[in-house]
């Protein structure tokens, strides 16, 4: 955006903003902001004819209903569901990258500790049976530590960056990472490489974190050959998109002991069918793609959108502009 908004700004959405959230968004600028919440898809399409801004998704077939559309604020961080027609549309697209990362990274660390400290494998099954006995001995590998271990992160966006910072400063871990963008190396990352370093990155990892966006280049990148190249003592964490990994290859890796365990907040098919073999594995901890949820995340979400509305009204650059061709 390089021109201040002329006249009222009309935002159309199907997202059910709370009244106080609407007031916060409107109060972000002196410009007049009309935020209209459609009751159904038919009303949404009718309202699009006067929309300057859309909050949430818009189908490619609906773009013709919105002749004034200049900006689409996605309701999420991942952009794999973006309509192909939107890629060539003049509207700027922004997303919620980094907004959900605090909760996701906390969940990732929690999963990892459950695995390394034997909570998932040894003690939760005992608890379910009303039992509690120590497993192993003080020197056995039934309980391991993170201090001094190497975390390898694929994708240094919001999730990857938050995971790296927490692991480095909180657990004295060495961080090695890859990212498709030529970003500066943060001080809490020991090595930052381009994606073609992946085959060298994976065998070095004590913890491998899947935090990349889902694109045609990254789909099922975590596959059988990759899992076979991991250390037998290593853990796999899937925190961004489920379709980054081959679930049956992961099951095989976990069953046959190629790797020590896995923490999964995402899955290729959500929810997994009840007969999926992932549920029978003792060295897995899973959550239902809820790691980004919290009341705090909602506050950040509204604050972020309000700031972008302020910028839009003033003709300033928007935050989190999506590279529509790259898909993130």
PDB file of C-alpha atoms in Angstrom:
ATOM      1  CA  UNK A   1       0.000   0.000   0.000  1.00  0.00           C
ATOM      2  CA  UNK A   2       1.388   3.418  -0.846  1.00  0.00           C
ATOM      3  CA  UNK A   3      -1.685   5.647  -0.822  1.00  0.00           C
ATOM      4  CA  UNK A   4      -3.746   6.484   2.260  1.00  0.00           C
ATOM      5  CA  UNK A   5      -7.264   5.121   2.101  1.00  0.00           C
ATOM      6  CA  UNK A   6      -9.714   7.589   0.586  1.00  0.00           C
ATOM      7  CA  UNK A   7     -13.024   7.537   2.378  1.00  0.00           C
ATOM      8  CA  UNK A   8     -14.442   4.785   4.611  1.00  0.00           C
ATOM      9  CA  UNK A   9     -12.777   1.360   4.678  1.00  0.00           C
ATOM     10  CA  UNK A  10     -15.183  -1.544   4.291  1.00  0.00           C
ATOM     11  CA  UNK A  11     -14.018  -4.895   5.683  1.00  0.00           C
ATOM     12  CA  UNK A  12     -16.117  -7.960   4.878  1.00  0.00           C
ATOM     13  CA  UNK A  13     -15.751 -11.253   6.711  1.00  0.00           C
ATOM     14  CA  UNK A  14     -17.498 -14.388   7.880  1.00  0.00           C
ATOM     15  CA  UNK A  15     -15.349 -14.530  11.014  1.00  0.00           C
ATOM     16  CA  UNK A  16     -17.425 -13.915  14.137  1.00  0.00           C
ATOM     17  CA  UNK A  17     -15.494 -11.080  15.745  1.00  0.00           C
ATOM     18  CA  UNK A  18     -16.616 -10.186  19.266  1.00  0.00           C
ATOM     19  CA  UNK A  19     -18.032  -6.640  19.647  1.00  0.00           C
ATOM     20  CA  UNK A  20     -15.023  -5.486  21.686  1.00  0.00           C
ATOM     21  CA  UNK A  21     -12.702  -6.868  19.017  1.00  0.00           C
ATOM     22  CA  UNK A  22     -14.525  -4.874  16.348  1.00  0.00           C
ATOM     23  CA  UNK A  23     -14.183  -1.743  18.477  1.00  0.00           C
ATOM     24  CA  UNK A  24     -10.441  -2.309  18.903  1.00  0.00           C
ATOM     25  CA  UNK A  25      -9.976  -2.686  15.139  1.00  0.00           C
ATOM     26  CA  UNK A  26     -12.017   0.437  14.424  1.00  0.00           C
ATOM     27  CA  UNK A  27     -10.143   2.417  17.079  1.00  0.00           C
ATOM     28  CA  UNK A  28      -6.788   1.668  15.440  1.00  0.00           C
ATOM     29  CA  UNK A  29      -7.224   4.513  12.950  1.00  0.00           C
ATOM     30  CA  UNK A  30      -8.981   7.854  12.584  1.00  0.00           C
ATOM     31  CA  UNK A  31     -10.358   6.658   9.286  1.00  0.00           C
ATOM     32  CA  UNK A  32     -13.902   5.324   9.254  1.00  0.00           C
ATOM     33  CA  UNK A  33     -13.851   1.531   9.346  1.00  0.00           C
ATOM     34  CA  UNK A  34     -16.971  -0.497   8.608  1.00  0.00           C
ATOM     35  CA  UNK A  35     -16.505  -4.150   9.558  1.00  0.00           C
ATOM     36  CA  UNK A  36     -19.395  -6.261   8.293  1.00  0.00           C
ATOM     37  CA  UNK A  37     -19.849  -9.867   9.399  1.00  0.00           C
ATOM     38  CA  UNK A  38     -21.795 -11.952   6.902  1.00  0.00           C
ATOM     39  CA  UNK A  39     -24.274 -14.487   8.258  1.00  0.00           C
ATOM     40  CA  UNK A  40     -23.786 -16.970   5.429  1.00  0.00           C
ATOM     41  CA  UNK A  41     -21.932 -17.424   2.158  1.00  0.00           C
ATOM     42  CA  UNK A  42     -24.709 -15.895   0.056  1.00  0.00           C
ATOM     43  CA  UNK A  43     -24.710 -12.699   2.104  1.00  0.00           C
ATOM     44  CA  UNK A  44     -20.913 -12.700   2.032  1.00  0.00           C
ATOM     45  CA  UNK A  45     -20.901 -12.690  -1.774  1.00  0.00           C
ATOM     46  CA  UNK A  46     -23.419  -9.875  -1.839  1.00  0.00           C
ATOM     47  CA  UNK A  47     -21.336  -7.789   0.561  1.00  0.00           C
ATOM     48  CA  UNK A  48     -18.156  -8.332  -1.465  1.00  0.00           C
ATOM     49  CA  UNK A  49     -19.261  -5.832  -4.095  1.00  0.00           C
ATOM     50  CA  UNK A  50     -18.333  -2.943  -1.763  1.00  0.00           C
ATOM     51  CA  UNK A  51     -15.416  -4.602   0.047  1.00  0.00           C
ATOM     52  CA  UNK A  52     -12.021  -2.922   0.191  1.00  0.00           C
ATOM     53  CA  UNK A  53     -10.719  -5.620   2.510  1.00  0.00           C
ATOM     54  CA  UNK A  54     -11.601  -9.254   3.123  1.00  0.00           C
ATOM     55  CA  UNK A  55     -10.758 -10.961   6.395  1.00  0.00           C
ATOM     56  CA  UNK A  56     -10.529 -14.729   6.012  1.00  0.00           C
ATOM     57  CA  UNK A  57     -10.747 -16.806   2.873  1.00  0.00           C
ATOM     58  CA  UNK A  58     -12.104 -15.869  -0.517  1.00  0.00           C
ATOM     59  CA  UNK A  59     -12.625 -18.420  -3.264  1.00  0.00           C
ATOM     60  CA  UNK A  60     -11.264 -17.776  -6.737  1.00  0.00           C
ATOM     61  CA  UNK A  61     -14.816 -17.762  -8.114  1.00  0.00           C
ATOM     62  CA  UNK A  62     -15.733 -15.023  -5.624  1.00  0.00           C
ATOM     63  CA  UNK A  63     -13.110 -12.514  -6.771  1.00  0.00           C
ATOM     64  CA  UNK A  64     -15.437 -11.286  -9.516  1.00  0.00           C
ATOM     65  CA  UNK A  65     -17.919 -10.317  -6.796  1.00  0.00           C
ATOM     66  CA  UNK A  66     -15.312  -7.956  -5.296  1.00  0.00           C
ATOM     67  CA  UNK A  67     -14.324  -5.303  -7.863  1.00  0.00           C
ATOM     68  CA  UNK A  68     -12.880  -2.956  -5.203  1.00  0.00           C
ATOM     69  CA  UNK A  69     -10.829  -5.549  -3.327  1.00  0.00           C
ATOM     70  CA  UNK A  70      -7.326  -4.334  -2.428  1.00  0.00           C
ATOM     71  CA  UNK A  71      -6.286  -6.460   0.549  1.00  0.00           C
ATOM     72  CA  UNK A  72      -6.993  -9.951   1.914  1.00  0.00           C
ATOM     73  CA  UNK A  73      -6.012 -10.752   5.499  1.00  0.00           C
ATOM     74  CA  UNK A  74      -5.824 -14.528   5.800  1.00  0.00           C
ATOM     75  CA  UNK A  75      -7.230 -15.979   8.994  1.00  0.00           C
ATOM     76  CA  UNK A  76      -4.259 -18.328   9.385  1.00  0.00           C
ATOM     77  CA  UNK A  77      -0.525 -18.605   8.828  1.00  0.00           C
ATOM     78  CA  UNK A  78      -0.414 -21.369   6.205  1.00  0.00           C
ATOM     79  CA  UNK A  79      -1.249 -20.309   2.663  1.00  0.00           C
ATOM     80  CA  UNK A  80      -1.469 -23.668   0.885  1.00  0.00           C
ATOM     81  CA  UNK A  81      -5.240 -23.227   0.524  1.00  0.00           C
ATOM     82  CA  UNK A  82      -4.984 -19.865  -1.240  1.00  0.00           C
ATOM     83  CA  UNK A  83      -7.093 -19.753  -4.412  1.00  0.00           C
ATOM     84  CA  UNK A  84      -4.916 -19.925  -7.559  1.00  0.00           C
ATOM     85  CA  UNK A  85      -6.852 -16.964  -8.980  1.00  0.00           C
ATOM     86  CA  UNK A  86      -5.741 -14.838  -6.022  1.00  0.00           C
ATOM     87  CA  UNK A  87      -2.096 -15.321  -7.006  1.00  0.00           C
ATOM     88  CA  UNK A  88      -2.582 -13.134 -10.064  1.00  0.00           C
ATOM     89  CA  UNK A  89      -5.091 -10.741  -8.504  1.00  0.00           C
ATOM     90  CA  UNK A  90      -3.967  -7.211  -7.658  1.00  0.00           C
ATOM     91  CA  UNK A  91      -4.989  -7.571  -3.997  1.00  0.00           C
ATOM     92  CA  UNK A  92      -2.218  -7.744  -1.406  1.00  0.00           C
ATOM     93  CA  UNK A  93      -2.430 -10.850   0.803  1.00  0.00           C
ATOM     94  CA  UNK A  94      -1.200 -10.927   4.403  1.00  0.00           C
ATOM     95  CA  UNK A  95      -1.179 -13.798   6.870  1.00  0.00           C
ATOM     96  CA  UNK A  96      -0.728 -14.529  10.568  1.00  0.00           C
ATOM     97  CA  UNK A  97       2.836 -15.827  10.416  1.00  0.00           C
ATOM     98  CA  UNK A  98       4.488 -15.738  13.877  1.00  0.00           C
ATOM     99  CA  UNK A  99       1.241 -14.916  15.704  1.00  0.00           C
ATOM    100  CA  UNK A 100       0.634 -18.526  16.751  1.00  0.00           C
ATOM    101  CA  UNK A 101       4.301 -19.426  17.275  1.00  0.00           C
ATOM    102  CA  UNK A 102       4.545 -18.871  21.072  1.00  0.00           C
ATOM    103  CA  UNK A 103       1.949 -21.518  21.890  1.00  0.00           C
ATOM    104  CA  UNK A 104       3.154 -23.885  19.179  1.00  0.00           C
ATOM    105  CA  UNK A 105       6.742 -23.721  20.395  1.00  0.00           C
ATOM    106  CA  UNK A 106       5.679 -24.262  24.006  1.00  0.00           C
ATOM    107  CA  UNK A 107       3.747 -27.350  22.883  1.00  0.00           C
ATOM    108  CA  UNK A 108       6.758 -28.563  20.916  1.00  0.00           C
ATOM    109  CA  UNK A 109       9.029 -28.241  23.929  1.00  0.00           C
ATOM    110  CA  UNK A 110       6.414 -29.938  26.109  1.00  0.00           C
ATOM    111  CA  UNK A 111       6.159 -32.874  23.707  1.00  0.00           C
ATOM    112  CA  UNK A 112       9.921 -33.178  23.554  1.00  0.00           C
ATOM    113  CA  UNK A 113      10.261 -33.266  27.340  1.00  0.00           C
ATOM    114  CA  UNK A 114       7.513 -35.882  27.577  1.00  0.00           C
ATOM    115  CA  UNK A 115       9.550 -38.053  25.230  1.00  0.00           C
ATOM    116  CA  UNK A 116      13.051 -37.473  26.562  1.00  0.00           C
ATOM    117  CA  UNK A 117      12.093 -37.742  30.225  1.00  0.00           C
ATOM    118  CA  UNK A 118      10.113 -40.967  29.709  1.00  0.00           C
ATOM    119  CA  UNK A 119       6.781 -39.421  30.679  1.00  0.00           C
ATOM    120  CA  UNK A 120       4.955 -40.539  27.532  1.00  0.00           C
ATOM    121  CA  UNK A 121       6.690 -43.882  27.106  1.00  0.00           C
ATOM    122  CA  UNK A 122       7.040 -45.088  30.696  1.00  0.00           C
ATOM    123  CA  UNK A 123       4.875 -43.208  33.140  1.00  0.00           C
ATOM    124  CA  UNK A 124       1.615 -42.279  31.431  1.00  0.00           C
ATOM    125  CA  UNK A 125       0.863 -45.954  30.679  1.00  0.00           C
ATOM    126  CA  UNK A 126       1.573 -46.770  34.325  1.00  0.00           C
ATOM    127  CA  UNK A 127      -0.625 -43.914  35.510  1.00  0.00           C
ATOM    128  CA  UNK A 128      -3.548 -45.274  33.457  1.00  0.00           C
ATOM    129  CA  UNK A 129      -3.155 -48.572  35.363  1.00  0.00           C
ATOM    130  CA  UNK A 130      -2.892 -46.830  38.756  1.00  0.00           C
ATOM    131  CA  UNK A 131       0.766 -47.845  39.005  1.00  0.00           C
ATOM    132  CA  UNK A 132       3.987 -45.913  39.432  1.00  0.00           C
ATOM    133  CA  UNK A 133       7.398 -47.596  39.386  1.00  0.00           C
ATOM    134  CA  UNK A 134      10.751 -46.222  38.235  1.00  0.00           C
ATOM    135  CA  UNK A 135      11.922 -47.447  34.841  1.00  0.00           C
ATOM    136  CA  UNK A 136      15.569 -48.253  34.201  1.00  0.00           C
ATOM    137  CA  UNK A 137      18.275 -46.967  36.522  1.00  0.00           C
ATOM    138  CA  UNK A 138      20.033 -43.627  37.099  1.00  0.00           C
ATOM    139  CA  UNK A 139      22.506 -44.355  34.309  1.00  0.00           C
ATOM    140  CA  UNK A 140      20.248 -45.936  31.675  1.00  0.00           C
ATOM    141  CA  UNK A 141      18.981 -44.186  28.529  1.00  0.00           C
ATOM    142  CA  UNK A 142      15.346 -44.478  29.619  1.00  0.00           C
ATOM    143  CA  UNK A 143      15.600 -40.826  30.639  1.00  0.00           C
ATOM    144  CA  UNK A 144      17.708 -38.475  28.523  1.00  0.00           C
ATOM    145  CA  UNK A 145      18.641 -34.795  28.693  1.00  0.00           C
ATOM    146  CA  UNK A 146      18.517 -32.034  26.111  1.00  0.00           C
ATOM    147  CA  UNK A 147      21.510 -30.044  27.370  1.00  0.00           C
ATOM    148  CA  UNK A 148      24.254 -30.059  24.764  1.00  0.00           C
ATOM    149  CA  UNK A 149      22.153 -31.899  22.165  1.00  0.00           C
ATOM    150  CA  UNK A 150      21.582 -30.637  18.608  1.00  0.00           C
ATOM    151  CA  UNK A 151      18.194 -29.450  17.391  1.00  0.00           C
ATOM    152  CA  UNK A 152      17.834 -29.277  13.599  1.00  0.00           C
ATOM    153  CA  UNK A 153      15.019 -27.063  12.373  1.00  0.00           C
ATOM    154  CA  UNK A 154      13.647 -27.116   8.834  1.00  0.00           C
ATOM    155  CA  UNK A 155      12.008 -23.719   8.289  1.00  0.00           C
ATOM    156  CA  UNK A 156      13.029 -20.650  10.276  1.00  0.00           C
ATOM    157  CA  UNK A 157       9.745 -18.770  10.155  1.00  0.00           C
ATOM    158  CA  UNK A 158       7.770 -18.029  13.287  1.00  0.00           C
ATOM    159  CA  UNK A 159       7.564 -21.594  14.607  1.00  0.00           C
ATOM    160  CA  UNK A 160      11.178 -22.430  13.781  1.00  0.00           C
ATOM    161  CA  UNK A 161      12.505 -19.202  15.261  1.00  0.00           C
ATOM    162  CA  UNK A 162      10.565 -19.570  18.508  1.00  0.00           C
ATOM    163  CA  UNK A 163      11.613 -23.220  18.845  1.00  0.00           C
ATOM    164  CA  UNK A 164      15.242 -22.303  18.226  1.00  0.00           C
ATOM    165  CA  UNK A 165      15.248 -19.517  20.805  1.00  0.00           C
ATOM    166  CA  UNK A 166      13.559 -21.614  23.493  1.00  0.00           C
ATOM    167  CA  UNK A 167      15.801 -24.639  22.884  1.00  0.00           C
ATOM    168  CA  UNK A 168      19.015 -22.609  22.803  1.00  0.00           C
ATOM    169  CA  UNK A 169      18.425 -20.293  25.736  1.00  0.00           C
ATOM    170  CA  UNK A 170      16.273 -22.652  27.805  1.00  0.00           C
ATOM    171  CA  UNK A 171      18.102 -25.930  27.290  1.00  0.00           C
ATOM    172  CA  UNK A 172      21.576 -24.991  26.040  1.00  0.00           C
ATOM    173  CA  UNK A 173      20.972 -26.856  22.800  1.00  0.00           C
ATOM    174  CA  UNK A 174      22.978 -26.340  19.624  1.00  0.00           C
ATOM    175  CA  UNK A 175      20.729 -25.126  16.813  1.00  0.00           C
ATOM    176  CA  UNK A 176      21.297 -25.905  13.144  1.00  0.00           C
ATOM    177  CA  UNK A 177      18.673 -24.928  10.598  1.00  0.00           C
ATOM    178  CA  UNK A 178      17.657 -24.499   6.985  1.00  0.00           C
ATOM    179  CA  UNK A 179      15.449 -21.895   5.385  1.00  0.00           C
ATOM    180  CA  UNK A 180      14.465 -21.113   1.803  1.00  0.00           C
ATOM    181  CA  UNK A 181      14.853 -17.375   2.330  1.00  0.00           C
ATOM    182  CA  UNK A 182      18.281 -15.694   2.622  1.00  0.00           C
ATOM    183  CA  UNK A 183      17.611 -14.428   6.143  1.00  0.00           C
ATOM    184  CA  UNK A 184      20.286 -13.242   8.610  1.00  0.00           C
ATOM    185  CA  UNK A 185      21.405 -15.899  11.081  1.00  0.00           C
ATOM    186  CA  UNK A 186      19.976 -15.182  14.545  1.00  0.00           C
ATOM    187  CA  UNK A 187      22.439 -15.198  17.444  1.00  0.00           C
ATOM    188  CA  UNK A 188      20.700 -18.204  18.992  1.00  0.00           C
ATOM    189  CA  UNK A 189      21.304 -20.295  15.835  1.00  0.00           C
ATOM    190  CA  UNK A 190      24.729 -21.888  15.397  1.00  0.00           C
ATOM    191  CA  UNK A 191      24.388 -22.673  11.694  1.00  0.00           C
ATOM    192  CA  UNK A 192      21.884 -21.570   9.066  1.00  0.00           C
ATOM    193  CA  UNK A 193      21.889 -23.231   5.652  1.00  0.00           C
ATOM    194  CA  UNK A 194      19.888 -23.279   2.427  1.00  0.00           C
ATOM    195  CA  UNK A 195      17.435 -26.164   1.844  1.00  0.00           C
ATOM    196  CA  UNK A 196      19.949 -28.156  -0.192  1.00  0.00           C
ATOM    197  CA  UNK A 197      21.815 -28.846   3.078  1.00  0.00           C
ATOM    198  CA  UNK A 198      18.942 -31.060   4.322  1.00  0.00           C
ATOM    199  CA  UNK A 199      20.643 -34.396   3.632  1.00  0.00           C
ATOM    200  CA  UNK A 200      23.600 -33.292   5.766  1.00  0.00           C
ATOM    201  CA  UNK A 201      21.447 -31.637   8.438  1.00  0.00           C
ATOM    202  CA  UNK A 202      19.264 -34.639   9.296  1.00  0.00           C
ATOM    203  CA  UNK A 203      21.965 -37.139  10.401  1.00  0.00           C
ATOM    204  CA  UNK A 204      23.385 -34.543  12.795  1.00  0.00           C
ATOM    205  CA  UNK A 205      20.100 -34.006  14.626  1.00  0.00           C
ATOM    206  CA  UNK A 206      19.181 -35.249  18.075  1.00  0.00           C
ATOM    207  CA  UNK A 207      15.856 -33.486  17.540  1.00  0.00           C
ATOM    208  CA  UNK A 208      14.473 -32.806  14.045  1.00  0.00           C
ATOM    209  CA  UNK A 209      11.754 -30.161  13.789  1.00  0.00           C
ATOM    210  CA  UNK A 210       9.433 -29.858  10.783  1.00  0.00           C
ATOM    211  CA  UNK A 211       8.478 -26.170  10.721  1.00  0.00           C
ATOM    212  CA  UNK A 212       8.415 -25.397   6.994  1.00  0.00           C
ATOM    213  CA  UNK A 213       5.419 -24.076   5.043  1.00  0.00           C
ATOM    214  CA  UNK A 214       3.510 -26.533   2.861  1.00  0.00           C
ATOM    215  CA  UNK A 215       4.343 -26.034  -0.822  1.00  0.00           C
ATOM    216  CA  UNK A 216       4.768 -28.419  -3.775  1.00  0.00           C
ATOM    217  CA  UNK A 217       8.482 -28.514  -2.907  1.00  0.00           C
ATOM    218  CA  UNK A 218       7.992 -29.432   0.758  1.00  0.00           C
ATOM    219  CA  UNK A 219       5.081 -31.890   0.621  1.00  0.00           C
ATOM    220  CA  UNK A 220       6.155 -35.305   2.057  1.00  0.00           C
ATOM    221  CA  UNK A 221       9.756 -34.109   2.312  1.00  0.00           C
ATOM    222  CA  UNK A 222      10.035 -36.074   5.564  1.00  0.00           C
ATOM    223  CA  UNK A 223       9.878 -39.531   4.004  1.00  0.00           C
ATOM    224  CA  UNK A 224      11.321 -43.018   4.459  1.00  0.00           C
ATOM    225  CA  UNK A 225      14.854 -42.246   3.209  1.00  0.00           C
ATOM    226  CA  UNK A 226      14.993 -39.200   5.464  1.00  0.00           C
ATOM    227  CA  UNK A 227      13.777 -41.066   8.556  1.00  0.00           C
ATOM    228  CA  UNK A 228      16.300 -43.828   7.829  1.00  0.00           C
ATOM    229  CA  UNK A 229      19.091 -41.225   7.847  1.00  0.00           C
ATOM    230  CA  UNK A 230      18.248 -40.013  11.369  1.00  0.00           C
ATOM    231  CA  UNK A 231      20.033 -41.150  14.512  1.00  0.00           C
ATOM    232  CA  UNK A 232      18.300 -44.025  16.304  1.00  0.00           C
ATOM    233  CA  UNK A 233      18.303 -41.858  19.427  1.00  0.00           C
ATOM    234  CA  UNK A 234      16.712 -38.854  17.652  1.00  0.00           C
ATOM    235  CA  UNK A 235      13.221 -37.418  17.959  1.00  0.00           C
ATOM    236  CA  UNK A 236      10.967 -35.978  15.250  1.00  0.00           C
ATOM    237  CA  UNK A 237       8.619 -33.040  15.905  1.00  0.00           C
ATOM    238  CA  UNK A 238       5.950 -32.023  13.351  1.00  0.00           C
ATOM    239  CA  UNK A 239       4.644 -28.560  14.213  1.00  0.00           C
ATOM    240  CA  UNK A 240       3.658 -26.689  11.038  1.00  0.00           C
ATOM    241  CA  UNK A 241       1.827 -28.784   8.427  1.00  0.00           C
ATOM    242  CA  UNK A 242       0.960 -32.483   8.509  1.00  0.00           C
ATOM    243  CA  UNK A 243       1.442 -33.078   4.822  1.00  0.00           C
ATOM    244  CA  UNK A 244       5.151 -32.372   5.189  1.00  0.00           C
ATOM    245  CA  UNK A 245       5.684 -35.953   6.351  1.00  0.00           C
ATOM    246  CA  UNK A 246       4.797 -39.439   5.168  1.00  0.00           C
ATOM    247  CA  UNK A 247       2.793 -40.834   8.080  1.00  0.00           C
ATOM    248  CA  UNK A 248       3.221 -44.511   7.195  1.00  0.00           C
ATOM    249  CA  UNK A 249       6.972 -44.067   6.787  1.00  0.00           C
ATOM    250  CA  UNK A 250       7.000 -42.435  10.229  1.00  0.00           C
ATOM    251  CA  UNK A 251       5.038 -45.340  11.712  1.00  0.00           C
ATOM    252  CA  UNK A 252       7.577 -47.747  10.248  1.00  0.00           C
ATOM    253  CA  UNK A 253      10.464 -45.676  11.616  1.00  0.00           C
ATOM    254  CA  UNK A 254       8.945 -45.660  15.093  1.00  0.00           C
ATOM    255  CA  UNK A 255       7.973 -49.342  15.098  1.00  0.00           C
ATOM    256  CA  UNK A 256      11.311 -50.583  13.812  1.00  0.00           C
ATOM    257  CA  UNK A 257      13.428 -48.293  15.981  1.00  0.00           C
ATOM    258  CA  UNK A 258      14.966 -46.095  13.281  1.00  0.00           C
ATOM    259  CA  UNK A 259      14.208 -43.157  15.597  1.00  0.00           C
ATOM    260  CA  UNK A 260      13.410 -42.860  19.307  1.00  0.00           C
ATOM    261  CA  UNK A 261      10.071 -41.061  19.194  1.00  0.00           C
ATOM    262  CA  UNK A 262       7.868 -38.367  17.698  1.00  0.00           C
ATOM    263  CA  UNK A 263       5.780 -35.402  18.822  1.00  0.00           C
ATOM    264  CA  UNK A 264       2.995 -34.481  16.412  1.00  0.00           C
ATOM    265  CA  UNK A 265       0.627 -31.529  16.532  1.00  0.00           C
ATOM    266  CA  UNK A 266      -0.242 -31.976  12.856  1.00  0.00           C
ATOM    267  CA  UNK A 267      -1.012 -34.997  10.702  1.00  0.00           C
ATOM    268  CA  UNK A 268      -1.491 -35.585   6.956  1.00  0.00           C
ATOM    269  CA  UNK A 269      -5.154 -36.473   7.540  1.00  0.00           C
ATOM    270  CA  UNK A 270      -6.791 -34.629  10.407  1.00  0.00           C
ATOM    271  CA  UNK A 271      -8.044 -36.248  12.481  1.00  0.00           C
ATOM    272  CA  UNK A 272      -6.305 -39.542  11.760  1.00  0.00           C
ATOM    273  CA  UNK A 273      -8.780 -42.434  11.337  1.00  0.00           C
ATOM    274  CA  UNK A 274      -9.323 -44.344  14.586  1.00  0.00           C
ATOM    275  CA  UNK A 275      -7.672 -47.460  13.150  1.00  0.00           C
ATOM    276  CA  UNK A 276      -4.472 -45.643  12.180  1.00  0.00           C
ATOM    277  CA  UNK A 277      -1.396 -47.479  13.540  1.00  0.00           C
ATOM    278  CA  UNK A 278      -0.007 -44.211  14.948  1.00  0.00           C
ATOM    279  CA  UNK A 279      -2.360 -44.693  17.921  1.00  0.00           C
ATOM    280  CA  UNK A 280      -0.721 -47.990  18.860  1.00  0.00           C
ATOM    281  CA  UNK A 281       2.778 -46.589  19.252  1.00  0.00           C
ATOM    282  CA  UNK A 282       4.052 -45.927  22.793  1.00  0.00           C
ATOM    283  CA  UNK A 283       6.802 -43.536  21.648  1.00  0.00           C
ATOM    284  CA  UNK A 284       4.443 -40.902  20.194  1.00  0.00           C
ATOM    285  CA  UNK A 285       2.776 -37.902  21.802  1.00  0.00           C
ATOM    286  CA  UNK A 286       0.079 -36.097  19.805  1.00  0.00           C
ATOM    287  CA  UNK A 287      -2.173 -33.073  20.008  1.00  0.00           C
ATOM    288  CA  UNK A 288      -5.061 -32.232  17.673  1.00  0.00           C
ATOM    289  CA  UNK A 289      -3.549 -29.313  15.699  1.00  0.00           C
ATOM    290  CA  UNK A 290      -4.361 -27.157  18.735  1.00  0.00           C
ATOM    291  CA  UNK A 291      -0.865 -26.063  19.731  1.00  0.00           C
ATOM    292  CA  UNK A 292      -1.490 -22.494  18.572  1.00  0.00           C
ATOM    293  CA  UNK A 293      -4.663 -22.074  20.631  1.00  0.00           C
ATOM    294  CA  UNK A 294      -4.894 -19.842  23.711  1.00  0.00           C
ATOM    295  CA  UNK A 295      -6.632 -16.676  24.919  1.00  0.00           C
ATOM    296  CA  UNK A 296      -3.296 -14.877  24.506  1.00  0.00           C
ATOM    297  CA  UNK A 297      -3.101 -15.874  20.850  1.00  0.00           C
ATOM    298  CA  UNK A 298      -6.516 -14.288  20.272  1.00  0.00           C
ATOM    299  CA  UNK A 299      -5.304 -10.991  21.734  1.00  0.00           C
ATOM    300  CA  UNK A 300      -2.245 -11.045  19.450  1.00  0.00           C
ATOM    301  CA  UNK A 301      -4.440 -11.900  16.480  1.00  0.00           C
ATOM    302  CA  UNK A 302      -6.712  -8.898  16.979  1.00  0.00           C
ATOM    303  CA  UNK A 303      -3.827  -6.558  17.799  1.00  0.00           C
ATOM    304  CA  UNK A 304      -2.032  -7.633  14.641  1.00  0.00           C
ATOM    305  CA  UNK A 305      -5.059  -7.083  12.409  1.00  0.00           C
ATOM    306  CA  UNK A 306      -5.753  -3.731  14.046  1.00  0.00           C
ATOM    307  CA  UNK A 307      -2.171  -2.644  13.340  1.00  0.00           C
ATOM    308  CA  UNK A 308      -2.484  -3.675   9.701  1.00  0.00           C
ATOM    309  CA  UNK A 309      -5.780  -1.781   9.414  1.00  0.00           C
ATOM    310  CA  UNK A 310      -3.985   1.289  10.773  1.00  0.00           C
ATOM    311  CA  UNK A 311      -1.236   0.828   8.203  1.00  0.00           C
ATOM    312  CA  UNK A 312      -3.720   0.291   5.392  1.00  0.00           C
ATOM    313  CA  UNK A 313      -5.592   3.463   6.300  1.00  0.00           C
ATOM    314  CA  UNK A 314      -2.355   5.469   6.386  1.00  0.00           C
ATOM    315  CA  UNK A 315      -0.960   4.023   3.154  1.00  0.00           C
ATOM    316  CA  UNK A 316       1.911   2.331   4.978  1.00  0.00           C
ATOM    317  CA  UNK A 317       3.393  -1.084   4.095  1.00  0.00           C
ATOM    318  CA  UNK A 318       1.427  -3.966   5.596  1.00  0.00           C
ATOM    319  CA  UNK A 319       3.035  -6.542   7.875  1.00  0.00           C
ATOM    320  CA  UNK A 320       3.330 -10.216   6.839  1.00  0.00           C
ATOM    321  CA  UNK A 321       2.786  -9.703   3.124  1.00  0.00           C
ATOM    322  CA  UNK A 322       2.628 -13.105   1.440  1.00  0.00           C
ATOM    323  CA  UNK A 323       4.769 -13.944  -1.566  1.00  0.00           C
ATOM    324  CA  UNK A 324       1.830 -15.265  -3.566  1.00  0.00           C
ATOM    325  CA  UNK A 325       3.973 -17.132  -6.056  1.00  0.00           C
ATOM    326  CA  UNK A 326       6.126 -18.824  -3.416  1.00  0.00           C
ATOM    327  CA  UNK A 327       3.022 -19.640  -1.361  1.00  0.00           C
ATOM    328  CA  UNK A 328       4.107 -18.236   2.011  1.00  0.00           C
TER     329      UNK A 328
END
